[in-house]
Amino acid sequence: MSADAVLVRHWRQATDDAVALAVQAARASVAAFSTATQTSGSLIQSWVQGREVVEYDHYPPDDVVDRRRGSQFYYHAHRDGDLEHGHLHLFWHATGGGRRRYLREGRASWTRTAPSHLLAISLDARGLPVGLFTVNRWVTDGHWFDAKTTMSFVERFALSPEGEHASSIRWINGFVRFYQARIELLLEARDKRLELRSALATALDDRRLEVLSLRRIDWAADLDAIEVEAARRGL
Amino acid sequence: MNSMSTTLARTLASAVVTAAALSGCAMMCGARKCGGCTAVQKCGASKCGACKAKKCGACGAKK
């Protein structure tokens, strides 16, 4: 594979500040990826911690949740194919109106709704991110928001890098920032696919529609591309 | 130049390869969808097959 041409074009047209932020996010995510791999063996192992991976089980078992920031993710594996070992699901805690919901310790806050899905990140068996994809509502439940609103959640998605998952949190915070432009396109493609159906409510519950948009990524090539762009500008 | 991808390659060379996932719950009841932990109604057992499979509408579609 090679660098994502759409991202290369996006960075080429971006402001210096935007490119600098992308470089910063990339550096933070690479450093955290290295720390997690050196400390735990891989990103996957930082959540699995030596256990056998069982289809559909969550790793870590209770997910990684930042209640204050309303952000959540977990890793699991169940999809067939060569692309991935498993994937991360990323969520945002929002009301039906799109406002952030705060979870309080010790309270069953989610009896009526589920966290809303943002995107999934495919990882290979070494923990290397190799793809991004979106899923239909029935897959994860939760409130459904259009691409623009979901993207506003993606922009705010972040967890405080604390505790035993601090390295993977730093990685995911930086990784999501780095790929924001691609994630926006994936969400738009998701919505366009659903627009082909006559009734949105029916489509959102259609078990034949699972993955709605997917993009393979070459993280190393994309890292090279942002460094080239930064160097070209003298950043 | 290209220092981040070099760091990445060096890191990956030492990464542990995680074995493929073992088969999980064959029933694929509604509680085994991909929702976040606080959302799903868990089976109450860590091993699948013990679940009551109250909502099996998803079964056929998933396998």
Tab-separated table of C-alpha atoms in Angstrom:
chain	number	residue	atom	x	y	z
A	1	MET	CA	0.000	0.000	0.000
A	2	SER	CA	0.949	3.644	-0.080
A	3	ALA	CA	-0.092	6.888	1.536
A	4	ASP	CA	-3.753	7.820	1.359
A	5	ALA	CA	-3.990	10.152	-1.657
A	6	VAL	CA	-6.982	11.958	-0.202
A	7	LEU	CA	-5.096	12.648	3.024
A	8	VAL	CA	-2.012	13.799	1.124
A	9	ARG	CA	-4.170	16.242	-0.840
A	10	HIS	CA	-5.929	17.339	2.352
A	11	TRP	CA	-2.647	18.089	4.115
A	12	ARG	CA	-1.288	19.808	1.021
A	13	GLN	CA	-4.189	22.274	1.174
A	14	ALA	CA	-4.293	22.598	4.960
A	15	THR	CA	-2.988	25.537	6.962
A	16	ASP	CA	0.409	25.389	8.634
A	17	ASP	CA	-1.315	25.148	11.994
A	18	ALA	CA	-3.384	22.169	10.853
A	19	VAL	CA	-0.316	20.381	9.506
A	20	ALA	CA	1.583	21.116	12.706
A	21	LEU	CA	-1.294	19.674	14.743
A	22	ALA	CA	-1.368	16.564	12.565
A	23	VAL	CA	2.386	16.084	13.054
A	24	GLN	CA	1.980	16.561	16.786
A	25	ALA	CA	-0.826	14.009	16.911
A	26	ALA	CA	1.187	11.577	14.804
A	27	ARG	CA	4.258	11.870	17.014
A	28	ALA	CA	2.211	11.384	20.170
A	29	SER	CA	0.486	8.301	18.783
A	30	VAL	CA	3.705	6.711	17.492
A	31	ALA	CA	5.455	7.308	20.818
A	32	ALA	CA	2.531	5.815	22.731
A	33	PHE	CA	2.310	2.881	20.336
A	34	SER	CA	6.005	2.158	20.982
A	35	THR	CA	5.586	2.443	24.740
A	36	ALA	CA	2.571	0.115	24.766
A	37	THR	CA	4.373	-2.414	22.577
A	38	GLN	CA	7.557	-2.321	24.649
A	39	THR	CA	5.650	-2.549	27.918
A	40	SER	CA	2.913	-5.049	27.062
A	41	GLY	CA	4.097	-6.764	23.874
A	42	SER	CA	1.580	-4.975	21.666
A	43	LEU	CA	-1.378	-2.641	21.823
A	44	ILE	CA	-3.673	-5.672	21.761
A	45	GLN	CA	-1.826	-7.269	24.641
A	46	SER	CA	-2.120	-4.070	26.654
A	47	TRP	CA	-5.868	-4.804	26.782
A	48	VAL	CA	-5.825	-8.614	26.550
A	49	GLN	CA	-3.019	-8.981	29.128
A	50	GLY	CA	-2.062	-12.535	28.241
A	51	ARG	CA	-5.565	-13.991	28.223
A	52	GLU	CA	-6.886	-16.023	25.321
A	53	VAL	CA	-8.878	-13.844	22.976
A	54	VAL	CA	-12.437	-15.140	22.738
A	55	GLU	CA	-14.745	-13.940	19.989
A	56	TYR	CA	-16.928	-11.007	21.000
A	57	ASP	CA	-15.458	-10.700	24.495
A	58	HIS	CA	-14.450	-7.161	25.407
A	59	TYR	CA	-10.825	-6.242	26.159
A	60	PRO	CA	-10.408	-4.861	28.709
A	61	PRO	CA	-13.515	-6.580	30.120
A	62	ASP	CA	-15.138	-3.354	31.321
A	63	ASP	CA	-13.968	-1.247	28.357
A	64	VAL	CA	-11.839	1.868	28.732
A	65	VAL	CA	-14.190	4.680	29.736
A	66	ASP	CA	-13.561	8.313	30.529
A	67	ARG	CA	-16.774	9.279	32.274
A	68	ARG	CA	-15.925	12.959	32.470
A	69	ARG	CA	-15.131	13.296	28.770
A	70	GLY	CA	-17.858	10.895	27.646
A	71	SER	CA	-15.476	8.783	25.577
A	72	GLN	CA	-15.161	5.010	25.538
A	73	PHE	CA	-13.484	2.226	23.585
A	74	TYR	CA	-12.818	-1.494	23.712
A	75	TYR	CA	-11.142	-4.151	21.606
A	76	HIS	CA	-12.683	-7.382	20.378
A	77	ALA	CA	-12.377	-9.895	17.562
A	78	HIS	CA	-14.971	-11.727	15.512
A	79	ARG	CA	-14.736	-10.770	11.864
A	80	ASP	CA	-13.418	-13.211	9.311
A	81	GLY	CA	-10.851	-12.262	6.713
A	82	ASP	CA	-7.212	-11.379	6.335
A	83	LEU	CA	-7.409	-7.682	7.080
A	84	GLU	CA	-7.578	-7.710	10.834
A	85	HIS	CA	-7.069	-9.678	14.018
A	86	GLY	CA	-9.793	-7.621	15.664
A	87	HIS	CA	-10.942	-4.065	16.052
A	88	LEU	CA	-11.604	-1.249	18.460
A	89	HIS	CA	-15.049	0.272	18.769
A	90	LEU	CA	-15.053	3.933	19.765
A	91	PHE	CA	-18.079	5.522	21.441
A	92	TRP	CA	-19.342	8.892	22.554
A	93	HIS	CA	-21.835	9.277	25.356
A	94	ALA	CA	-24.579	11.535	24.085
A	95	THR	CA	-28.247	12.232	24.606
A	96	GLY	CA	-30.642	11.788	21.699
A	97	GLY	CA	-30.240	15.508	21.049
A	98	GLY	CA	-26.482	15.156	20.690
A	99	ARG	CA	-25.451	16.641	24.005
A	100	ARG	CA	-22.752	14.936	25.987
A	101	ARG	CA	-23.936	12.673	28.767
A	102	TYR	CA	-21.917	12.373	31.895
A	103	LEU	CA	-21.697	9.040	33.634
A	104	ARG	CA	-21.592	9.052	37.370
A	105	GLU	CA	-19.769	6.463	39.386
A	106	GLY	CA	-22.043	3.862	40.927
A	107	ARG	CA	-25.127	4.877	38.986
A	108	ALA	CA	-26.790	2.839	36.279
A	109	SER	CA	-26.846	5.705	33.850
A	110	TRP	CA	-27.385	3.730	30.702
A	111	THR	CA	-30.626	1.912	31.293
A	112	ARG	CA	-32.356	3.595	28.358
A	113	THR	CA	-29.651	4.348	25.847
A	114	ALA	CA	-26.266	3.108	24.745
A	115	PRO	CA	-23.123	5.030	23.938
A	116	SER	CA	-23.201	6.133	20.314
A	117	HIS	CA	-20.728	4.522	17.949
A	118	LEU	CA	-18.200	6.739	16.183
A	119	LEU	CA	-15.983	4.365	14.206
A	120	ALA	CA	-13.987	1.160	14.463
A	121	ILE	CA	-10.227	0.694	14.010
A	122	SER	CA	-8.946	-2.629	12.638
A	123	LEU	CA	-5.678	-3.943	14.086
A	124	ASP	CA	-3.497	-6.753	12.775
A	125	ALA	CA	-2.124	-9.441	15.099
A	126	ARG	CA	0.841	-7.197	16.031
A	127	GLY	CA	-1.475	-4.380	17.053
A	128	LEU	CA	-0.780	-2.291	13.960
A	129	PRO	CA	-3.811	-0.284	12.814
A	130	VAL	CA	-4.677	-1.405	9.282
A	131	GLY	CA	-8.188	-0.116	8.648
A	132	LEU	CA	-11.012	2.177	9.664
A	133	PHE	CA	-14.695	1.418	9.285
A	134	THR	CA	-18.197	2.437	10.316
A	135	VAL	CA	-21.094	0.169	11.252
A	136	ASN	CA	-24.856	0.239	11.147
A	137	ARG	CA	-26.841	1.206	14.245
A	138	TRP	CA	-28.096	-2.308	15.065
A	139	VAL	CA	-24.497	-3.465	15.510
A	140	THR	CA	-23.875	-1.300	18.569
A	141	ASP	CA	-27.227	0.324	19.360
A	142	GLY	CA	-27.134	3.848	20.783
A	143	HIS	CA	-28.479	7.055	19.328
A	144	TRP	CA	-27.911	7.616	15.639
A	145	PHE	CA	-26.485	10.890	14.363
A	146	ASP	CA	-25.687	12.104	10.874
A	147	ALA	CA	-22.093	12.348	9.673
A	148	LYS	CA	-21.695	16.023	10.558
A	149	THR	CA	-22.883	15.562	14.132
A	150	THR	CA	-20.950	12.315	14.568
A	151	MET	CA	-17.839	14.099	13.309
A	152	SER	CA	-18.296	16.777	15.963
A	153	PHE	CA	-18.155	13.958	18.526
A	154	VAL	CA	-15.040	12.505	16.884
A	155	GLU	CA	-13.366	15.903	17.210
A	156	ARG	CA	-14.114	15.868	20.936
A	157	PHE	CA	-13.313	12.193	21.477
A	158	ALA	CA	-10.494	11.926	24.004
A	159	LEU	CA	-9.725	10.061	27.173
A	160	SER	CA	-7.535	11.211	29.998
A	161	PRO	CA	-4.308	9.167	29.821
A	162	GLU	CA	-4.424	7.670	33.281
A	163	GLY	CA	-4.138	4.242	34.836
A	164	GLU	CA	-3.022	0.977	33.312
A	165	HIS	CA	-4.239	1.920	29.822
A	166	ALA	CA	-2.502	5.295	29.677
A	167	SER	CA	-0.276	4.343	26.726
A	168	SER	CA	-3.104	2.975	24.592
A	169	ILE	CA	-5.181	6.051	25.475
A	170	ARG	CA	-2.374	8.349	24.320
A	171	TRP	CA	-2.153	6.307	21.135
A	172	ILE	CA	-5.869	6.428	20.387
A	173	ASN	CA	-6.143	10.148	21.209
A	174	GLY	CA	-3.356	10.973	18.762
A	175	PHE	CA	-4.400	8.429	16.155
A	176	VAL	CA	-7.969	9.737	15.931
A	177	ARG	CA	-6.680	13.327	15.600
A	178	PHE	CA	-4.239	12.277	12.895
A	179	TYR	CA	-6.927	10.542	10.815
A	180	GLN	CA	-9.737	13.053	11.309
A	181	ALA	CA	-10.011	13.965	7.628
A	182	ARG	CA	-10.287	10.307	6.596
A	183	ILE	CA	-12.795	9.566	9.371
A	184	GLU	CA	-14.988	12.425	8.117
A	185	LEU	CA	-15.014	10.889	4.639
A	186	LEU	CA	-15.891	7.481	6.060
A	187	LEU	CA	-18.832	8.931	7.970
A	188	GLU	CA	-20.051	10.730	4.858
A	189	ALA	CA	-19.766	7.485	2.879
A	190	ARG	CA	-21.728	5.735	5.648
A	191	ASP	CA	-24.574	8.216	5.323
A	192	LYS	CA	-24.550	8.073	1.525
A	193	ARG	CA	-24.902	4.301	1.655
A	194	LEU	CA	-27.930	4.620	3.924
A	195	GLU	CA	-29.444	7.306	1.707
A	196	LEU	CA	-29.783	4.673	-0.992
A	197	ARG	CA	-32.459	3.027	1.145
A	198	SER	CA	-35.982	4.354	1.114
A	199	ALA	CA	-36.545	4.272	4.880
A	200	LEU	CA	-33.721	5.155	7.248
A	201	ALA	CA	-35.343	3.563	10.302
A	202	THR	CA	-35.630	0.222	8.508
A	203	ALA	CA	-32.116	0.449	7.094
A	204	LEU	CA	-30.624	1.121	10.536
A	205	ASP	CA	-32.032	-2.191	11.736
A	206	ASP	CA	-31.301	-4.191	8.573
A	207	ARG	CA	-29.060	-7.129	9.554
A	208	ARG	CA	-27.815	-7.363	5.965
A	209	LEU	CA	-26.180	-3.964	6.403
A	210	GLU	CA	-23.371	-4.280	8.925
A	211	VAL	CA	-20.193	-2.485	7.804
A	212	LEU	CA	-21.281	0.665	5.970
A	213	SER	CA	-17.928	2.130	4.956
A	214	LEU	CA	-14.383	0.832	5.206
A	215	ARG	CA	-10.915	2.097	4.351
A	216	ARG	CA	-7.659	0.192	4.545
A	217	ILE	CA	-4.831	2.339	5.832
A	218	ASP	CA	-1.048	2.255	5.616
A	219	TRP	CA	-0.134	4.067	8.801
A	220	ALA	CA	3.606	4.126	8.091
A	221	ALA	CA	3.092	5.607	4.625
A	222	ASP	CA	0.677	8.210	5.994
A	223	LEU	CA	3.231	9.138	8.672
A	224	ASP	CA	5.833	9.598	5.950
A	225	ALA	CA	3.411	11.756	4.001
A	226	ILE	CA	2.737	14.164	6.864
A	227	GLU	CA	6.474	14.442	7.568
A	228	VAL	CA	7.138	15.246	3.926
A	229	GLU	CA	4.439	17.918	3.990
A	230	ALA	CA	5.786	19.415	7.216
A	231	ALA	CA	9.334	19.451	5.821
A	232	ARG	CA	8.151	21.071	2.594
A	233	ARG	CA	6.755	23.922	4.664
A	234	GLY	CA	9.780	24.115	6.904
A	235	LEU	CA	7.739	23.156	9.970
B	1	MET	CA	13.173	12.401	7.549
B	2	ASN	CA	10.588	9.661	7.855
B	3	SER	CA	11.595	9.125	11.440
B	4	MET	CA	8.133	8.165	12.625
B	5	SER	CA	7.743	5.284	10.185
B	6	THR	CA	11.232	4.084	11.112
B	7	THR	CA	10.283	4.104	14.782
B	8	LEU	CA	7.089	2.271	13.901
B	9	ALA	CA	8.953	-0.415	11.913
B	10	ARG	CA	11.447	-0.911	14.731
B	11	THR	CA	8.619	-1.219	17.243
B	12	LEU	CA	6.712	-3.720	15.133
B	13	ALA	CA	9.773	-5.919	14.808
B	14	SER	CA	9.532	-6.651	18.518
B	15	ALA	CA	5.752	-6.821	18.786
B	16	VAL	CA	4.035	-9.904	20.172
B	17	VAL	CA	1.766	-11.617	17.643
B	18	THR	CA	-1.558	-12.363	19.293
B	19	ALA	CA	-3.213	-15.660	18.369
B	20	ALA	CA	-6.497	-15.596	16.491
B	21	ALA	CA	-9.657	-15.388	18.568
B	22	LEU	CA	-11.246	-18.558	19.869
B	23	SER	CA	-14.854	-19.201	18.991
B	24	GLY	CA	-17.210	-17.432	21.310
B	25	CYS	CA	-20.947	-17.681	21.908
B	26	ALA	CA	-22.562	-19.714	19.147
B	27	MET	CA	-25.996	-18.440	20.079
B	28	MET	CA	-25.190	-14.834	19.238
B	29	CYS	CA	-27.986	-13.573	21.405
B	30	GLY	CA	-28.795	-9.880	21.420
B	31	ALA	CA	-26.567	-9.305	24.412
B	32	ARG	CA	-23.501	-10.272	22.370
B	33	LYS	CA	-23.643	-7.433	19.910
B	34	CYS	CA	-20.891	-4.868	19.663
B	35	GLY	CA	-22.224	-2.211	21.993
B	36	GLY	CA	-20.180	-0.585	24.700
B	37	CYS	CA	-20.002	-2.370	28.028
B	38	THR	CA	-22.368	-0.116	29.885
B	39	ALA	CA	-24.988	-0.607	27.197
B	40	VAL	CA	-25.292	-4.326	26.795
B	41	GLN	CA	-27.332	-6.581	28.972
B	42	LYS	CA	-24.729	-9.145	29.809
B	43	CYS	CA	-25.463	-12.838	29.964
B	44	GLY	CA	-24.190	-13.113	33.493
B	45	ALA	CA	-21.686	-15.769	32.532
B	46	SER	CA	-18.247	-15.146	31.132
B	47	LYS	CA	-18.532	-18.136	28.821
B	48	CYS	CA	-21.141	-18.096	26.148
B	49	GLY	CA	-23.634	-20.870	25.782
B	50	ALA	CA	-24.695	-20.199	29.334
B	51	CYS	CA	-26.753	-17.248	28.233
B	52	LYS	CA	-30.482	-17.576	27.996
B	53	ALA	CA	-30.512	-16.235	24.469
B	54	LYS	CA	-33.645	-14.224	25.088
B	55	LYS	CA	-33.198	-12.110	21.987
B	56	CYS	CA	-32.018	-14.388	19.219
B	57	GLY	CA	-33.194	-12.273	16.340
B	58	ALA	CA	-29.605	-11.501	15.490
B	59	CYS	CA	-28.538	-15.144	15.396
B	60	GLY	CA	-29.101	-15.921	11.784
B	61	ALA	CA	-27.760	-12.647	10.539
B	62	LYS	CA	-24.442	-12.868	12.305
B	63	LYS	CA	-23.276	-16.287	11.192
